[in-house]
Coordinates of C-alpha atoms and ligand atoms in Angstrom, one line a residue:
X16 CA -0.2 0.0 -0.1
X17 CA 1.4 3.4 -1.0
X18 CA -0.8 6.5 0.4
X19 CA 0.3 10.1 -0.3
X20 CA 0.1 12.8 2.6
X21 CA 1.0 16.5 2.6
X22 CA 3.3 16.3 6.1
X23 CA 4.2 13.2 7.7
X24 CA 6.0 13.0 10.9
X25 CA 7.9 10.2 12.2
X26 CA 7.7 10.1 16.2
X27 CA 5.2 11.8 18.8
X28 CA 7.7 12.6 21.3
X29 CA 8.0 16.3 22.4
X30 CA 9.1 17.5 19.0
X31 CA 6.8 15.8 17.0
X32 CA 3.5 15.8 18.7
X33 CA 4.1 20.0 18.6
X34 CA 4.8 19.8 14.9
X35 CA 1.7 18.0 14.4
X36 CA -0.6 19.7 16.6
X37 CA 0.4 23.1 15.3
X38 CA 0.2 21.9 11.7
X39 CA -3.4 20.6 12.5
X40 CA -4.4 23.9 13.8
X41 CA -3.3 25.5 10.6
X42 CA -5.7 23.7 9.0
X43 CA -2.6 21.1 7.3
X44 CA -3.1 17.4 7.1
X45 CA -0.6 14.8 8.8
X46 CA 0.0 11.6 9.3
X47 CA 1.5 11.3 13.2
X48 CA 3.7 7.8 13.4
X49 CA 4.8 6.0 16.4
X50 CA 5.7 2.5 17.6
X51 CA 4.1 3.4 20.4
X52 CA 0.7 4.1 21.3
X53 CA 1.2 6.8 23.9
X54 CA 3.7 10.0 23.8
X55 CA 6.0 9.4 27.0
X56 CA 7.6 11.9 29.1
X57 CA 11.3 10.9 29.6
X58 CA 12.5 13.2 32.4
X59 CA 10.2 11.6 34.6
X60 CA 11.0 8.1 33.7
X61 CA 13.2 7.4 36.9
X62 CA 10.5 7.9 39.3
X63 CA 8.4 5.4 37.5
X64 CA 11.8 3.1 38.1
X65 CA 11.1 3.9 41.7
X66 CA 7.6 3.7 42.2
X67 CA 7.4 7.4 42.8
X68 CA 4.7 8.1 39.7
X69 CA 2.8 5.9 37.6
X70 CA 2.8 4.8 34.1
X71 CA 0.1 7.3 33.4
X72 CA 1.1 10.1 35.0
X73 CA 4.4 9.8 32.4
X74 CA 2.5 8.2 29.4
X75 CA -0.4 10.1 27.7
X76 CA -2.6 8.0 24.8
X77 CA -1.4 10.0 21.2
X78 CA -5.4 9.6 20.6
X79 CA -6.4 11.7 23.4
X80 CA -3.6 14.4 22.4
X81 CA -4.9 14.6 19.1
X82 CA -8.7 13.9 19.9
X83 CA -9.2 17.4 19.0
X84 CA -6.9 18.3 16.1
X85 CA -9.3 16.8 13.3
X86 CA -6.1 17.3 10.6
X87 CA -3.8 14.4 12.5
X88 CA -4.3 11.3 12.1
X89 CA -2.3 8.4 14.6
X90 CA -0.5 5.8 12.8
X91 CA 0.7 2.9 15.5
X92 CA 3.4 1.5 13.5
X93 CA 7.4 1.3 13.9
X94 CA 8.7 3.0 11.1
X95 CA 11.7 0.0 9.7
X96 CA 13.0 2.9 6.7
X97 CA 13.1 6.1 5.8
X98 CA 13.9 7.2 2.0
X99 CA 15.1 10.8 2.4
X100 CA 15.1 11.8 -1.1
X101 CA 11.8 10.3 -2.2
X102 CA 10.3 11.3 1.2
X103 CA 8.9 7.6 1.9
X104 CA 8.4 5.8 5.4
X105 CA 8.0 2.3 5.4
X106 CA 6.4 0.6 8.3
X107 CA 7.1 -2.9 10.0
X108 CA 3.4 -3.8 8.0
X109 CA 5.6 -3.2 4.8
X110 CA 3.2 -0.1 4.4
X111 CA 4.7 2.7 2.8
X112 CA 3.7 6.4 3.0
X113 CA 4.7 8.9 0.9
X114 CA 4.7 12.9 2.2
X115 CA 5.5 16.4 0.4
X116 CA 7.2 17.3 3.7
X117 CA 9.0 14.7 5.6
X118 CA 9.7 15.6 9.6
X119 CA 11.6 13.0 11.4
X120 CA 11.3 13.5 14.9
X121 CA 12.2 9.8 16.1
X122 CA 14.5 10.6 18.8
X123 CA 17.8 8.7 20.4
X124 CA 18.5 5.3 22.0
X125 CA 21.2 4.3 24.7
X126 CA 24.5 4.5 23.6
X127 CA 26.6 2.0 24.8
X128 CA 29.8 2.7 23.7
X129 CA 30.7 -1.2 22.8
X130 CA 31.2 -1.4 26.6
X131 CA 30.9 -5.9 26.9
X132 CA 27.8 -6.9 28.1
X133 CA 26.3 -3.7 29.0
X134 CA 23.4 -3.6 26.1
X135 CA 22.4 -7.4 27.7
X136 CA 22.3 -6.6 31.3
X137 CA 22.4 -2.8 32.1
X138 CA 18.9 -0.6 32.2
X139 CA 18.1 1.8 30.3
X140 CA 15.9 4.3 31.0
X141 CA 14.6 5.7 28.1
X142 CA 11.2 4.3 27.6
X143 CA 8.1 3.4 29.9
X144 CA 9.0 0.1 29.3
X145 CA 12.7 0.2 30.5
X146 CA 11.2 2.0 34.2
X147 CA 8.7 -0.6 34.2
X148 CA 11.0 -3.8 33.7
X149 CA 13.7 -1.6 36.5
X150 CA 11.4 -1.4 39.0
X151 CA 10.3 -5.1 38.5
X152 CA 14.3 -6.1 38.9
X153 CA 14.1 -4.0 41.8
X154 CA 11.5 -5.0 43.8
X155 CA 12.2 -8.9 43.0
X156 CA 15.9 -8.3 44.3
X157 CA 14.7 -6.9 47.8
X158 CA 12.2 -9.6 48.1
X159 CA 15.0 -12.0 47.5
X160 CA 17.0 -10.2 49.9
X161 CA 14.8 -9.6 52.3
X162 CA 13.7 -13.7 52.5
X163 CA 17.6 -14.9 52.5
X164 CA 18.9 -12.6 54.7
X165 CA 22.4 -14.5 54.6
X166 CA 22.4 -13.8 50.8
X167 CA 24.8 -10.6 50.8
X168 CA 24.1 -7.3 50.2
X169 CA 21.9 -5.6 47.5
X170 CA 24.1 -3.4 45.1
X171 CA 22.7 -1.2 42.4
X172 CA 25.2 0.7 40.2
X173 CA 24.2 3.9 38.1
X174 CA 26.3 4.4 34.7
X175 CA 26.7 8.0 34.3
X176 CA 27.0 11.0 36.1
X177 CA 24.8 13.3 34.1
X178 CA 21.3 14.5 35.2
X179 CA 19.6 11.4 34.4
X180 CA 22.3 9.4 36.4
X181 CA 22.4 11.9 39.0
X182 CA 18.5 12.0 39.4
X183 CA 18.1 8.0 39.6
X184 CA 21.0 7.8 42.0
X185 CA 19.5 10.2 44.4
X186 CA 15.8 8.8 43.8
X187 CA 17.2 5.0 44.4
X188 CA 19.1 6.1 47.5
X189 CA 15.9 8.2 49.0
X190 CA 14.1 4.5 48.6
X191 CA 16.7 2.3 49.8
X192 CA 17.3 4.9 53.2
X193 CA 13.8 5.8 53.7
X194 CA 11.0 3.4 51.7
X195 CA 13.1 0.1 52.3
X196 CA 13.0 0.2 56.2
X197 CA 9.1 0.4 56.3
X198 CA 8.3 -1.4 54.3
X199 CA 10.9 -4.2 54.9
X200 CA 13.0 -3.7 57.6
X201 CA 15.8 -1.3 58.8
X202 CA 18.5 -4.6 58.3
X203 CA 17.4 -4.7 54.9
X204 CA 18.2 -1.4 54.3
X205 CA 21.6 -1.3 55.7
X206 CA 22.3 -4.0 53.4
X207 CA 21.3 -2.2 50.2
X208 CA 23.4 0.2 48.3
X209 CA 23.7 2.8 45.6
X210 CA 27.1 3.5 43.5
X211 CA 27.7 6.0 40.5
X212 CA 30.3 5.4 38.3
X213 CA 31.2 8.3 36.2
X214 CA 34.4 8.4 33.7
X215 CA 35.2 12.2 34.1
X216 CA 35.8 13.2 37.8
X217 CA 32.7 15.3 38.6
X218 CA 28.9 15.1 38.1
X219 CA 26.8 17.4 36.2
X220 CA 29.6 18.5 34.0
X221 CA 27.0 20.9 32.0
X222 CA 26.5 22.6 35.5
X223 CA 28.7 25.0 37.0
X224 CA 31.0 24.2 39.8
X225 CA 28.9 25.0 42.8
X226 CA 26.2 23.0 41.4
X227 CA 28.1 20.3 41.1
X228 CA 29.8 20.2 44.4
X229 CA 26.3 20.2 46.0
X230 CA 24.8 17.7 43.9
X231 CA 27.7 15.5 45.1
X232 CA 27.7 16.7 48.6
X233 CA 23.8 16.1 48.9
X234 CA 24.2 12.3 46.9
X235 CA 27.0 11.6 49.8
X236 CA 24.8 12.4 52.3
X237 CA 22.3 10.1 51.1
X238 CA 25.4 7.4 50.8
X239 CA 25.7 6.7 47.1
X240 CA 29.4 5.5 46.4
X241 CA 30.9 8.1 44.5
X242 CA 33.2 6.1 41.6
X243 CA 34.0 9.6 39.4
X244 CA 37.2 9.4 36.9
X245 CA 36.6 5.9 36.0
X246 CA 35.2 4.2 33.8
X247 CA 33.2 0.9 32.9
X248 CA 34.8 -2.1 31.1
X249 CA 32.3 -4.7 31.4
X250 CA 29.0 -5.4 32.5
X251 CA 27.8 -8.6 33.5
X252 CA 24.5 -10.3 34.8
X253 CA 26.6 -10.3 38.5
X254 CA 28.1 -7.0 38.2
X255 CA 30.5 -4.4 36.9
X256 CA 34.1 -4.1 36.1
X257 CA 35.7 -0.7 36.3
X258 CA 38.5 0.6 34.3
X259 CA 40.9 0.3 37.5
X260 CA 39.9 -3.4 37.7
X261 CA 37.6 -3.7 40.5
X262 CA 34.3 -5.0 40.3
X263 CA 30.7 -4.2 41.8
X264 CA 28.8 -7.1 42.5
X265 CA 25.4 -6.0 41.3
X266 CA 22.3 -7.3 39.4
X267 CA 20.9 -3.9 39.2
X268 CA 22.6 -1.9 36.9
X269 CA 21.4 1.4 35.3
X270 CA 22.7 2.8 31.9
X271 CA 22.7 6.7 31.7
X272 CA 25.9 7.2 29.8
X273 CA 24.6 8.4 26.8
X274 CA 22.8 9.0 23.6
X275 CA 23.0 8.0 19.7
X276 CA 20.5 8.4 16.9
X277 CA 18.7 5.6 16.2
X278 CA 18.6 2.7 13.4
X279 CA 16.3 4.6 10.7
X280 CA 18.6 7.4 10.8
X281 CA 21.3 5.6 10.7
X282 CA 20.2 4.3 7.4
X283 CA 18.2 6.9 5.7
X284 CA 21.4 8.3 3.9
X285 CA 20.6 11.8 5.3
X286 CA 24.2 13.7 6.8
X287 CA 24.6 12.4 10.1
X288 CA 27.2 14.3 12.2
X289 CA 27.6 14.1 16.0
X290 CA 26.2 11.1 17.9
X291 CA 24.8 10.0 14.8
X292 CA 22.4 13.0 14.5
X293 CA 21.3 14.3 11.2
X294 CA 23.0 17.6 10.5
X295 CA 20.5 20.1 10.3
X296 CA 20.4 24.1 8.8
X297 CA 19.3 27.4 10.8
X298 CA 16.0 26.4 9.7
X299 CA 15.7 22.6 10.4
X300 CA 15.1 21.7 7.2
X301 CA 18.2 19.3 5.8
X302 CA 20.4 21.2 3.4
X303 CA 20.5 18.8 0.0
X304 CA 17.0 17.1 1.1
X305 CA 14.1 19.5 -0.2
X306 CA 11.0 18.7 2.0
X307 CA 13.0 17.1 5.1
X308 CA 13.2 18.0 8.1
X309 CA 15.2 16.7 11.3
X310 CA 13.9 18.1 14.8
X311 CA 15.0 17.4 18.6
X312 CA 16.7 14.7 19.9
X313 CA 17.4 13.6 16.1
X314 CA 19.3 16.6 15.3
X315 CA 22.3 18.8 15.4
X316 CA 21.1 22.0 15.5
X317 CA 22.3 25.4 16.1
X318 CA 21.5 28.5 17.5
X319 CA 21.9 32.1 16.0
X320 CA 25.3 32.2 17.8
X321 CA 26.5 29.4 16.2
X322 CA 25.7 27.4 19.8
X323 CA 25.3 23.5 19.5
X324 CA 22.0 22.9 21.4
X325 CA 21.7 20.4 23.6
X326 CA 19.0 17.2 23.9
X327 CA 16.5 18.9 25.8
X328 CA 12.6 18.3 25.9
X329 CA 12.5 22.4 25.8
X330 CA 15.0 22.2 22.9
X331 CA 12.8 19.6 21.0
X332 CA 9.5 21.4 22.0
X333 CA 10.2 24.6 20.6
X334 CA 12.0 23.0 17.5
X335 CA 8.5 21.2 16.7
X336 CA 6.7 24.5 17.0
X337 CA 9.2 26.2 14.9
X338 CA 9.4 23.6 12.4
X339 CA 5.5 23.6 11.7
X340 CA 5.4 27.6 11.1
X341 CA 8.4 27.2 8.7
X342 CA 6.4 24.0 7.0
X343 CA 3.4 26.4 6.8
X344 CA 5.7 29.2 5.0
X345 CA 7.0 26.3 2.6
X346 CA 3.6 25.6 1.9
X347 CA 2.5 29.4 1.2
X348 CA 5.3 29.6 -0.8
X349 CA 6.7 32.4 2.0
X350 CA 10.2 32.4 3.5
X351 CA 11.2 30.0 6.3
X352 CA 12.8 31.1 9.6
X353 CA 15.8 30.4 10.8
X354 CA 14.9 28.6 14.1
X355 CA 15.5 31.2 17.4
X356 CA 15.7 29.1 20.9
X357 CA 14.5 30.3 23.8
X358 CA 16.7 29.1 26.6
X359 CA 15.1 28.3 29.6
X360 CA 18.5 27.1 31.2
X361 CA 18.5 23.8 32.7
X362 CA 17.9 21.9 36.3
X363 CA 18.5 18.4 38.1
X364 CA 16.6 16.5 40.9
X365 CA 18.7 15.3 43.5
X366 CA 16.8 14.1 46.1
X367 CA 13.5 15.1 48.5
X368 CA 13.5 18.9 48.7
X369 CA 17.1 19.4 46.7
X370 CA 17.5 20.0 42.9
X371 CA 20.2 22.2 41.2
X372 CA 19.1 24.9 38.3
X373 CA 20.5 27.3 35.6
X374 CA 18.3 29.0 35.0
X375 CA 17.6 31.3 31.0
X376 CA 20.4 32.5 28.5
X377 CA 22.7 34.2 32.0
X378 CA 22.8 30.7 33.9
X379 CA 20.9 32.7 37.0
X380 CA 21.8 29.7 39.8
X381 CA 20.3 28.2 42.2
X382 CA 20.1 24.7 44.4
X383 CA 19.1 22.9 47.4
X384 CA 14.9 23.7 48.0
X385 CA 14.2 27.0 45.6
X386 CA 15.9 24.5 43.2
X387 CA 13.5 21.8 44.0
X388 CA 10.5 24.1 43.5
X389 CA 11.7 25.7 40.3
X390 CA 12.0 22.0 39.1
X391 CA 8.2 21.0 40.3
X392 CA 7.1 24.2 38.5
X393 CA 8.8 23.1 35.0
X394 CA 7.9 19.5 35.2
X395 CA 4.2 20.4 35.6
X396 CA 4.4 22.5 33.2
X397 CA 6.1 20.2 30.9
X398 CA 4.0 17.5 31.1
X399 CA 1.1 16.9 28.8
X400 CA -2.1 16.9 29.9
X401 CA -4.0 18.3 32.9
X402 CA -4.8 15.1 34.8
X403 CA -1.5 14.1 34.5
X404 CA -0.5 17.5 36.2
X405 CA -2.7 17.5 38.8
X406 CA -1.9 13.3 39.5
X407 CA 2.1 14.6 39.6
X408 CA 1.4 17.5 41.9
X409 CA -0.7 15.5 44.4
X410 CA 2.2 12.2 43.9
X411 CA 4.8 14.5 44.6
X412 CA 3.5 16.2 47.8
X413 CA 2.6 12.8 49.3
X414 CA 6.2 11.7 48.4
X415 CA 7.6 14.9 50.1
X416 CA 5.6 14.5 53.5
X417 CA 5.8 10.7 53.5
X418 CA 7.6 7.7 52.8
X419 CA 4.6 6.0 50.9
X420 CA 4.9 4.9 47.7
X421 CA 1.6 4.4 46.1
X422 CA 2.8 2.7 42.7
X423 CA 3.2 -0.7 41.9
X424 CA 5.7 -2.9 39.8
X425 CA 4.2 -6.1 38.1
X426 CA 7.3 -8.6 38.6
X427 CA 7.7 -12.2 37.9
X428 CA 5.0 -14.6 39.0
X429 CA 6.1 -16.6 42.0
X430 CA 4.6 -20.0 41.8
Ligands
FAD503 C1 15.7 9.3 31.6 C2 15.5 11.0 30.9 C3 15.8 12.0 31.5 C4 15.5 13.5 31.1 N1 15.7 14.6 31.3 C5 15.1 15.7 30.8 C6 14.9 16.6 31.7 O1 15.0 17.0 32.8 N2 14.9 18.2 30.9 C7 14.8 18.2 29.6 O2 14.4 19.5 28.9 N3 15.3 17.3 28.9 C8 15.4 15.8 29.8 N4 15.3 14.4 29.0 C9 15.9 14.8 27.6 C10 14.2 15.3 26.5 O3 13.5 14.0 27.3 C11 14.4 15.1 25.3 O4 15.3 15.8 24.9 C12 13.1 14.5 24.5 O5 12.1 13.5 24.8 C13 13.7 14.5 23.0 O6 12.3 14.8 22.1 P1 11.9 14.0 21.0 O7 10.9 14.6 20.4 O8 13.3 14.5 20.0 O9 12.3 12.4 21.2 P2 11.3 11.6 21.8 O10 11.1 12.0 23.1 O11 12.5 10.1 22.4 O12 10.4 11.0 20.9 C14 10.4 10.1 19.9 C15 10.0 9.3 19.6 O13 10.0 8.6 18.3 C16 9.4 7.5 18.4 N5 10.0 6.5 17.5 C17 11.3 6.0 17.5 N6 11.8 5.1 16.5 C18 10.4 5.1 15.8 C19 10.3 4.3 14.7 N7 11.2 3.5 14.1 N8 9.2 3.7 14.4 C20 8.2 5.0 15.1 N9 8.7 5.2 15.9 C21 9.7 5.9 16.9 C22 9.2 7.1 20.1 O14 8.4 6.1 20.5 C23 9.2 8.5 20.5 O15 7.9 8.7 20.7 C24 15.6 13.3 29.3 C25 16.0 12.3 28.6 C26 15.8 11.0 29.3 C27 16.0 9.8 28.7

C-alpha cells in the first residue's frame, strides 16, 4: 500500500507532537507515526522506575492528545525505513507512505559505546517499558534479599553522572534509605547500596562548579558511593568491572551513559554528525534534501550564535513549534525563518527537597529547596494533559510528606 500525505511526522515525542498539533491548527493534514500508542515523558521515567509516579502520570495516549486535532491521523506502527530523497516512510507492516514534507522526530537511543555486556545486562531508562522493567527487577531483588538475610548485600550501580544518572541515584538511594526500612526492615535497608560511576571526575559536567559540588555533597549524604574519574569496562549479569580493575557485584545496573541516533536515521542517507544525529540547517530542514526536516534529539541544531543546542525537552518542543511555522511558510511559498531557541537553562533533581538549576541564557544559579520548587514547576508545565499535572502534583506532595509509595510493579510470578 502506498498513501500520500501533505506532511508525515515520524515520532510522537516532544518535537513530533508539537509539529503535528500546530500544523493541524493551521488546517494542514498530517500523518503522525509512532511505535508506541502513547506519548512518553522521559524526564520523569526515573520516578516511574522507583515507584514514585505511575505509568499513566508520564504516558498519555496519542489519541487523547490529538482527539480535537481533526487534521492529524495517528498511526501506531514501527517505522523500519526512511527514504529521505523520495520522502517515503516504510513501516514494519510493509506499508509505504509518501509525503510532500517529511519530518523526522524519532529521538535517540542509549549509546553503550560498545562496552561488553552493557546492552545485555544494564537497564537503560529511555522508555516507559525500561522503567517498568527496572522497577520490577528492583522489587524482585529486594524480596529475595529480605527472604534470605544471609544472601549478601544488594548493590545498584548507576553508570553516568549526568542529570539522568544523578536523578536516578538520588531517587534510588532515598528509596533504600527511607522506604525500605518501612516496607521491609531497617536491616535490609542497611544492606542496600547505590554506586554512581562516571569516567569524568565530576558530576553534572554541564553545570557550574558550585552546583556540581552541591549534587555531590547531597548524594553522599544519602550514602551514594561516588566512583568518579573511572570508566566501566564490562557489565556482566552479576556485576560491573571498572577501568581500575575493581568490580562491584550487582544485578541492578542502570545505563545513563549517553545517547545516539536510532537505526532509521543511520540507514536514511541523511548527513550524520555528532552522536550520529542529522546536521540540520538554521531553518531545521536538511540541506540537500528538499522537504525534509529533522527535529529534537535526532538533530544537531545550532542557534543564531552558532552554539550547538543540547538534547533537551525544551529544545525538542521549540524545534517542533518552529518547524510547523516553516512548513506552513513552505506550503504558502513564503520564506522560512531561522530557528531562534529561547534558552530556559537546565536543572536536575538530586533528592527530596534538593535540586540544582541554572535558569535562562544568563544561567541564574539555584540550589536546594528553591531549585526543587523551580524543578517541580517546570516539570508540571511540561507534562502533557491536565489530569497528568494534577496527579503528579498530588503524588509529589505525598512523596514529600511521607515515605509512602503508591505505585506497584508487576514483576515475575512466584509460584
Ligand atoms: C531519562 C531521561 C531524562 C531526561 N530528563 C530531562 C530533563 O529533566 N529535562 C529536559 O529538558 N530533557 C530531559 N531529557 C531529554 C528529553 O527527554 C529529550 O530531549 C526529548 O524527549 C527529545 O524529544 P524528541 O521529540 O526529540 O524525542 P523523543 O521524546 O525521544 O520521541 C521520539 C519518539 O519517536 C518514536 N520512535 C523512535 N523510533 C521510531 C520508529 N522507528 N518508528 C516509530 N516511532 C519511533 C519513539 O517511540 C518516541 O515516541 C531526558 C531524557 C531522558 C532519556
